[in-house]
Coordinates of C-alpha atoms in Angstrom, one line a residue:
X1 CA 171.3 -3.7 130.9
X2 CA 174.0 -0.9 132.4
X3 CA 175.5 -4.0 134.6
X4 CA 175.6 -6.4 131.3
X5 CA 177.4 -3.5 129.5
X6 CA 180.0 -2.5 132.3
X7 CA 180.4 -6.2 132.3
X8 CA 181.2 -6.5 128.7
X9 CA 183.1 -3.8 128.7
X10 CA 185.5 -4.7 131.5
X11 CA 185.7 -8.4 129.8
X12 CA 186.8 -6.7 126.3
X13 CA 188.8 -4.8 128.1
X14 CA 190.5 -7.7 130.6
X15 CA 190.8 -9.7 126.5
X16 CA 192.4 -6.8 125.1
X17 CA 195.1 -6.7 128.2
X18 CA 195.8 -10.1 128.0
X19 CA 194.3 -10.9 131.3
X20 CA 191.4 -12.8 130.7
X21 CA 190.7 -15.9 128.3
X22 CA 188.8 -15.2 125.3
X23 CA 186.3 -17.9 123.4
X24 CA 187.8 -18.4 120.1
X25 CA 185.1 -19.1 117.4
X26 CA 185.6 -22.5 115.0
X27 CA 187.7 -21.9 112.3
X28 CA 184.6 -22.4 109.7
X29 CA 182.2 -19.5 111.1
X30 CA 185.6 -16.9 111.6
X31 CA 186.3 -18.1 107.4
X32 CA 182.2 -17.6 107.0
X33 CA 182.5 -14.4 108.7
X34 CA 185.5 -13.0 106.6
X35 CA 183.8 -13.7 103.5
X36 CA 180.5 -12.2 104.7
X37 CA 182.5 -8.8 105.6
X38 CA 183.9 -9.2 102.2
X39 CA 180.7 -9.6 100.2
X40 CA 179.2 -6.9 102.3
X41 CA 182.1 -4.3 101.5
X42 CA 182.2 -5.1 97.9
X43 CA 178.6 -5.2 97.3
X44 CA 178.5 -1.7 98.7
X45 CA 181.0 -0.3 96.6
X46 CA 179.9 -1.6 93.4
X47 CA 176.0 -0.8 94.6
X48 CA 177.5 3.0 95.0
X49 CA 179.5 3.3 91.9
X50 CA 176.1 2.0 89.8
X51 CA 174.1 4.7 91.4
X52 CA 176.5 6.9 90.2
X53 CA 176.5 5.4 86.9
X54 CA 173.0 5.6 86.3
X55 CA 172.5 9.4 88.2
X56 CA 175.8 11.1 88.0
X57 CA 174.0 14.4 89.1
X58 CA 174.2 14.5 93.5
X59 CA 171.2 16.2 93.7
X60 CA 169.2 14.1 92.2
X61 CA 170.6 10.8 94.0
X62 CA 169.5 12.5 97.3
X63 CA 166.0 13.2 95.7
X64 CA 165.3 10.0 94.7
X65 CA 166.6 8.2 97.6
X66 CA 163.9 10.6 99.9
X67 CA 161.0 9.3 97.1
X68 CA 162.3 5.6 97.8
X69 CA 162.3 6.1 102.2
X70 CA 158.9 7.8 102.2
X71 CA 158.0 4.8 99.8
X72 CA 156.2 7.4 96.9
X73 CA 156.7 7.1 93.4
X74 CA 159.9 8.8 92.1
X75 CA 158.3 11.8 89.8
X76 CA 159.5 10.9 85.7
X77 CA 162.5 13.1 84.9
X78 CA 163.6 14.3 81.3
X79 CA 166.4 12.5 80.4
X80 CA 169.2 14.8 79.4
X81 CA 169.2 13.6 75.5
X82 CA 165.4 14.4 75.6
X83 CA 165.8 18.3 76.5
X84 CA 168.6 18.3 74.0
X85 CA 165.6 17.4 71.9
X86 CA 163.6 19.4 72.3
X87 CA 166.0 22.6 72.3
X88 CA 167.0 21.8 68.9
X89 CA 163.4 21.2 67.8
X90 CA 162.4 24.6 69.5
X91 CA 165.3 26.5 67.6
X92 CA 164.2 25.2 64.4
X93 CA 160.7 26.7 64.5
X94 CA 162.7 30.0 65.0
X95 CA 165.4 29.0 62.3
X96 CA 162.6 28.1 59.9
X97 CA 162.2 24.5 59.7
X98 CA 162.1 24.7 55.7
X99 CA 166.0 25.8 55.7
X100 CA 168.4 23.0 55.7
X101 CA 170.0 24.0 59.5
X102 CA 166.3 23.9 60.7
X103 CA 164.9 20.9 58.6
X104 CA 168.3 19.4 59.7
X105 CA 167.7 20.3 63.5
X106 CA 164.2 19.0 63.4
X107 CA 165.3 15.6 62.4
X108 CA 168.8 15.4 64.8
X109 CA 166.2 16.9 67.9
X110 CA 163.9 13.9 67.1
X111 CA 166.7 10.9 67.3
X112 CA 168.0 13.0 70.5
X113 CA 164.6 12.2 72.1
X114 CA 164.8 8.8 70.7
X115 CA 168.0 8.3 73.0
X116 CA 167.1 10.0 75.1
X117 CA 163.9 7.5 75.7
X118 CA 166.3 4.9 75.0
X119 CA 168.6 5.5 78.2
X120 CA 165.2 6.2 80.3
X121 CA 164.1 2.1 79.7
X122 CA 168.0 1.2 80.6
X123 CA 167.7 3.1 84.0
X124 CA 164.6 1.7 84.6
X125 CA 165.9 -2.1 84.0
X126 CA 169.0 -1.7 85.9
X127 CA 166.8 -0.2 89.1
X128 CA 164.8 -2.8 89.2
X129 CA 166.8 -6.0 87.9
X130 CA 170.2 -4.9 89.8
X131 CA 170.3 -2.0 92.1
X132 CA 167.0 -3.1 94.0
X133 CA 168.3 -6.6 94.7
X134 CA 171.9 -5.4 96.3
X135 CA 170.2 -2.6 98.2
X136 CA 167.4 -5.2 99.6
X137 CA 170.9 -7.2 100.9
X138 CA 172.3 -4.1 102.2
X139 CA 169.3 -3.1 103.8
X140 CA 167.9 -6.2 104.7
X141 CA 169.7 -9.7 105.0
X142 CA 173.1 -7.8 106.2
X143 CA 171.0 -5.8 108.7
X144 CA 169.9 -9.7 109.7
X145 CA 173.3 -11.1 109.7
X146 CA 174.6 -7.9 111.7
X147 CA 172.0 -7.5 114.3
X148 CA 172.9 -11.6 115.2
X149 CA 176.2 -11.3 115.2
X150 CA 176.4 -8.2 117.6
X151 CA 174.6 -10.7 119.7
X152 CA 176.7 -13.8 119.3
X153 CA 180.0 -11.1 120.2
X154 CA 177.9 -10.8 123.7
X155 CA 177.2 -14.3 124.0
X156 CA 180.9 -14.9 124.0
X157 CA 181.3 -12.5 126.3
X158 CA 179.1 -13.7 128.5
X159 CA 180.8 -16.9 128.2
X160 CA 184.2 -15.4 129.4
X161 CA 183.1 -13.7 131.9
X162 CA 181.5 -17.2 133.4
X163 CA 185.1 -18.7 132.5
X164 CA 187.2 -16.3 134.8
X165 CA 184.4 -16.8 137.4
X166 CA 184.2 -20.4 137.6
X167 CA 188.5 -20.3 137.5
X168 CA 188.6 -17.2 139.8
X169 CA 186.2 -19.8 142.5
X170 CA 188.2 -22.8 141.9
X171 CA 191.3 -21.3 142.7
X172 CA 189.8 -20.0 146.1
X173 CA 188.5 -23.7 146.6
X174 CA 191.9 -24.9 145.9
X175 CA 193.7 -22.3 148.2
X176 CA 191.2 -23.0 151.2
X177 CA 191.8 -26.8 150.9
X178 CA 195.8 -26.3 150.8
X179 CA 195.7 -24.0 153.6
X180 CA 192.6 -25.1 156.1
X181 CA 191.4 -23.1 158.7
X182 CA 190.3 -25.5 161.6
X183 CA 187.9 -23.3 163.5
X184 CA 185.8 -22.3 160.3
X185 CA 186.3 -25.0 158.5
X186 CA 183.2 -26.4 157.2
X187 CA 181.4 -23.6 156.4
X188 CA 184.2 -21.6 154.5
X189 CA 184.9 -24.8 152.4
X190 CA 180.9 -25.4 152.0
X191 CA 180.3 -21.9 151.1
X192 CA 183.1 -22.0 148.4
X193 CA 182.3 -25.5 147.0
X194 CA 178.7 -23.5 146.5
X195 CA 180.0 -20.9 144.8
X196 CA 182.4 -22.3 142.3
X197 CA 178.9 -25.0 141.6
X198 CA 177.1 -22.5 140.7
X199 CA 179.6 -20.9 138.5
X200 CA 180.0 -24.2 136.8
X201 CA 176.0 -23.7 136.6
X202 CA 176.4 -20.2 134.9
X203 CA 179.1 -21.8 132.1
X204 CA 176.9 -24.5 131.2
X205 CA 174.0 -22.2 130.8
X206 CA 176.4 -19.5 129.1
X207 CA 177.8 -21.9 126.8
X208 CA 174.9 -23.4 125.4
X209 CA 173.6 -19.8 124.4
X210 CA 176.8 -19.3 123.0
X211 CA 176.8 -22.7 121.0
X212 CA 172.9 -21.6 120.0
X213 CA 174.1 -18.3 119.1
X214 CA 176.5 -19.7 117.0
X215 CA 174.3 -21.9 115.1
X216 CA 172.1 -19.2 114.3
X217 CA 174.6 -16.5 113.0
X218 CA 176.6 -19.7 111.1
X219 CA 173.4 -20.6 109.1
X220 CA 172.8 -16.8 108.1
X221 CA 176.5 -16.5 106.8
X222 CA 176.3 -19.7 104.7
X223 CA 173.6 -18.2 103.1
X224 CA 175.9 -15.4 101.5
X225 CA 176.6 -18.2 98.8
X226 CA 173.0 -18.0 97.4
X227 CA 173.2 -14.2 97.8
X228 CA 176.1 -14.5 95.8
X229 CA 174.1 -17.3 93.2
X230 CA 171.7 -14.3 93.1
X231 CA 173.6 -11.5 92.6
X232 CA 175.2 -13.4 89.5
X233 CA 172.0 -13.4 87.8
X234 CA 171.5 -9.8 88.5
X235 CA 174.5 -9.1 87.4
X236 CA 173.8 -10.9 83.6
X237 CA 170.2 -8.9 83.8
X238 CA 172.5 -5.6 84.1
X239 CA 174.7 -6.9 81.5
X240 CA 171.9 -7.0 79.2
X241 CA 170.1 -4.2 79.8
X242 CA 173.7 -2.5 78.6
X243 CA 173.8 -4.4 76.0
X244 CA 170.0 -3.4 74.7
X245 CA 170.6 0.4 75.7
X246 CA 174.1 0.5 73.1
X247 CA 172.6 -1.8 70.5
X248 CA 169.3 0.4 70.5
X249 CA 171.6 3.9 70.7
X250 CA 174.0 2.4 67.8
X251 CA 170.6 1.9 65.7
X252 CA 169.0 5.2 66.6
X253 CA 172.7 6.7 65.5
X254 CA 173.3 4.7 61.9
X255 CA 169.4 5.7 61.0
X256 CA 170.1 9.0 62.0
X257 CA 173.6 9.1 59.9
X258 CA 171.7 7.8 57.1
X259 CA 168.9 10.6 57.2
X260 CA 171.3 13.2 57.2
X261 CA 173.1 11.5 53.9
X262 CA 170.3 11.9 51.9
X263 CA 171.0 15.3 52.0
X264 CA 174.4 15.8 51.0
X265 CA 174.5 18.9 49.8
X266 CA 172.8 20.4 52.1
X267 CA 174.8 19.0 55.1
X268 CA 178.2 18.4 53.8
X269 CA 180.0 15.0 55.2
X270 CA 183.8 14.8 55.1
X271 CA 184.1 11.4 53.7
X272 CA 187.5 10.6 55.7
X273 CA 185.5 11.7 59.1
X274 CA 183.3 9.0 58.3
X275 CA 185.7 6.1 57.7
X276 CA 185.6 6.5 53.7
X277 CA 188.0 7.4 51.5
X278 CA 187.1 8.9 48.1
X279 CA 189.5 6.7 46.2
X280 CA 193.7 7.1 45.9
X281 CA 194.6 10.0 43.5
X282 CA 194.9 7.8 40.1
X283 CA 191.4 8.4 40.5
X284 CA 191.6 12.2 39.5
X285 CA 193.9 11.5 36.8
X286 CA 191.3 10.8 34.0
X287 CA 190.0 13.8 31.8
X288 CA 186.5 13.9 30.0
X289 CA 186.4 13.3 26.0
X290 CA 185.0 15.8 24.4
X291 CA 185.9 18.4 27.5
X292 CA 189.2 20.0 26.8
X293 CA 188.4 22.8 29.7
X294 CA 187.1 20.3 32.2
X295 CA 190.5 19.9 33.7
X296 CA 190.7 23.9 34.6
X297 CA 187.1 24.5 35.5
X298 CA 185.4 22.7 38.2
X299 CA 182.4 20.6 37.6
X300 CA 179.2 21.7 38.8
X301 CA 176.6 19.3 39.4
X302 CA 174.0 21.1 37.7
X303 CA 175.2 21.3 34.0
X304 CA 177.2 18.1 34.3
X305 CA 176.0 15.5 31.3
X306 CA 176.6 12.2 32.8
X307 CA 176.4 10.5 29.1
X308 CA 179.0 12.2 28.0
X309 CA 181.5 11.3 31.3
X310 CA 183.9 8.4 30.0
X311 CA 185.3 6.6 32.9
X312 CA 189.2 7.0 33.4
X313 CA 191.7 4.4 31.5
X314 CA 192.6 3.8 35.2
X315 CA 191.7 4.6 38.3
X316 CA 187.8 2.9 38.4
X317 CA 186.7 1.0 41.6
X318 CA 184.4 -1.3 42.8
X319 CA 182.4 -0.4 45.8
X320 CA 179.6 -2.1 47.7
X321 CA 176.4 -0.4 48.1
X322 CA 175.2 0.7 52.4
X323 CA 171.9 2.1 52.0
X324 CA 169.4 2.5 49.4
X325 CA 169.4 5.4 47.4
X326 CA 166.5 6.8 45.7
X327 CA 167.6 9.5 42.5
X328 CA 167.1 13.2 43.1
X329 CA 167.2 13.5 39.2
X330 CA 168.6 12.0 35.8
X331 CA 171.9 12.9 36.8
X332 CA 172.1 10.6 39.6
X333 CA 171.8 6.6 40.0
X334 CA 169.4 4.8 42.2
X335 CA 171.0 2.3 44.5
X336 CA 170.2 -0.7 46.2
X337 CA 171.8 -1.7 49.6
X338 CA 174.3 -4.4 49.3
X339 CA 174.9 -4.2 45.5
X340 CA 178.4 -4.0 43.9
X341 CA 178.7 -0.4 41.5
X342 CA 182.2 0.7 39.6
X343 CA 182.7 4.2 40.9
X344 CA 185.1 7.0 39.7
X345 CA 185.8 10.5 39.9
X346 CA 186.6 13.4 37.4
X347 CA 188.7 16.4 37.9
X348 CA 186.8 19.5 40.0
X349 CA 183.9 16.6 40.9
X350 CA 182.5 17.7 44.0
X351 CA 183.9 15.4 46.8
X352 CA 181.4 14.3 48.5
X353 CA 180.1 12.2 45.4
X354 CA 181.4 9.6 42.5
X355 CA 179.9 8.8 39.3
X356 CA 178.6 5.0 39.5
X357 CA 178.2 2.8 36.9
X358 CA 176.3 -0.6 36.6
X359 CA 175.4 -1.9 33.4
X360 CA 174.3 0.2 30.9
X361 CA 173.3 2.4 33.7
X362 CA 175.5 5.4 35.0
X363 CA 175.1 8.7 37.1
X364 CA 175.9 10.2 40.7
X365 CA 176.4 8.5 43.5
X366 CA 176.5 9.9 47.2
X367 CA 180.2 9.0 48.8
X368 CA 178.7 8.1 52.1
X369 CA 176.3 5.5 50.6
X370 CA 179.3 3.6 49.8
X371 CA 181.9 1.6 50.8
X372 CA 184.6 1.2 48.7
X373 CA 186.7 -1.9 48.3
X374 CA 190.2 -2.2 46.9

């Protein structure tokens, strides 16, 4: 083995200087290799970057990669939306869960733990439908591909070292026959004929290991194409996983919006944060028959009569129902999702509500149940 190596080396070395001949490999397996090198790289990168996608905390990569080597089953860890949770759930039993920040709490800790459950099943699907099959390439079929290609770079070694031979005994064949030595003749030229025949035995030998060598390492690369094929289909199984993860999150989020709307009082909404506009300022500019101090006291929802409210003489829109509403009381208006109301305001109204009309029918409406249309 230490005679192969000092052999190898002093051939790389001899290639490097220029002084010996080196094998060239066909123009299709040096193209194979470069892509193989490429997919290798990339496929690294990207198989990295994921991992850190998926488990940005360091620690924890390191843990789970020891679970995966000593092949045991990586322990279940609270997502980080869970414990958020459960804090929030935890303070409200201290806050009172009957006030609104607690009842409030309660309900915002609950859809926490829902996405928090939610991004558990996404890193689950994308360890097992993309990271797995990249690191069983890494791990495995470039280990393969490596492993024969460290041995086709000796064969080829091998093979110019048998090169110089055979030329290095020709060329003393050559120089014996141009320059004769009658006394020793026979044997000089029979003992060098011998030698440069069996060096031409060595080459033959050395280049059909190198041919075989070759094959073998050219019919692993080609196979980077299916790893490719296959890594494509991961890549859509990733794809969707995302894609179920954000859909499920978006739901979890609007249901969770539309929890905290049905209590409007107690959990005030700016209506501009939220995408709605309460309506351009002709909207304010009606007064209430029958009211003369509406206009310099504010209205509060308690004592307001809703039959006596006359919409403005301009200033009412139409608005398309989100949700449905149920009525707290007679002063407000049930609403069913998708509907069309006629909304409008009146001066000191609180905000975060409009009065909504339909029909015969009339009474409060909350703002972020709404969406109004021009």
């Amino acid at each position: 083995v230490h005679f192969h190596v000092k052999i190898h080396c002093l051939s790389f070395t001899e290639e490097k200087l220029g002084q010996a001949e080196k094998t060239e490999l066909d123009a299709h397996l040096e193209n194979l290799i470069a892509r193989g090198d490429c997919t290798k790289n990339w496929t690294e990168k990207i198989f990295r970057q994921t991992e850190v996608l998926l488990q940005p905390n360091p620690s924890a990569r390191i843990e789970e990669f020891f679970y995966e080597k000593l092949d045991r089953k990586i322990p279940t860890r609270t997502t980080n939306g869970e414990l958020l949770g459960q804090y929030m759930q935890d303070a409200a039993k201290d806050f009172g869960p009957g006030t609104p920040y607690g009842s409030t709490l309660i309900t915002v800790g609950e859809y926490q733990k829902k996405l928090g459950g939610a991004e558990r099943e996404f890193l689950q699907a994308s360890a097992v439908s993309f990271l797995t099959p990249l690191r069983n390439f890494l791990e495995g079929d470039w280990r393969t591909i490596s492993k024969e290609r460290r041995l086709l770079e000796n064969r080829r070694l091998d093979l110019d070292v048998c090169k110089a031979r055979l030329k290095k005994a020709k060329l003393a064949e050559a120089k014996a026959a141009a320059a004769p030595d009658f006394q020793e003749t026979r044997p000089r030229n029979y003992i060098l004929s011998a030698s440069a025949s069996a060096a031409e035995q060595e080459l033959r030998v050395a280049q059909t290991e190198f041919d075989r060598q070759a094959e073998v390492t050219r019919l692993l690369l080609e196979g980077i194409s299916s790893t490719h094929v296959n890594h494509l289909r991961c890549l859509h199984e990733f794809v969707e996983a995302q894609a179920a993860y954000y859909a499920q999150c978006h739901k979890h989020m609007q249901e969770l919006q539309k929890e905290l709307s049905r209590f409007p009082n107690a959990f005030a909404v700016n209506a501009s944060t939220s995408g709605i506009s309460a309506g351009p300022s002709p909207l304010s500019g009606g007064s209430i028959p029958g009211h003369p101090a509406a206009s310099s006291s504010p209205l509060e929802p308690a004592p307001l009569k809703i039959e006596e409210v006359k919409p403005p003489a301009t200033g009412t829109r139409k608005a398309k129902v989100l949700y449905d509403y149920d009525a707290a009381d007679t002063s407000e208006l049930s609403l069913l999702a998708d509907e069309l109301i006629t909304v409008y305001t009146v001066p000191g109204m609180d905000p975060d509500w409009l009065i909504g009309e339909r029909g015969n029918q009339k009474g409060k409406v909350p703002v972020t149940y709404l969406e109004l249309l021009s």
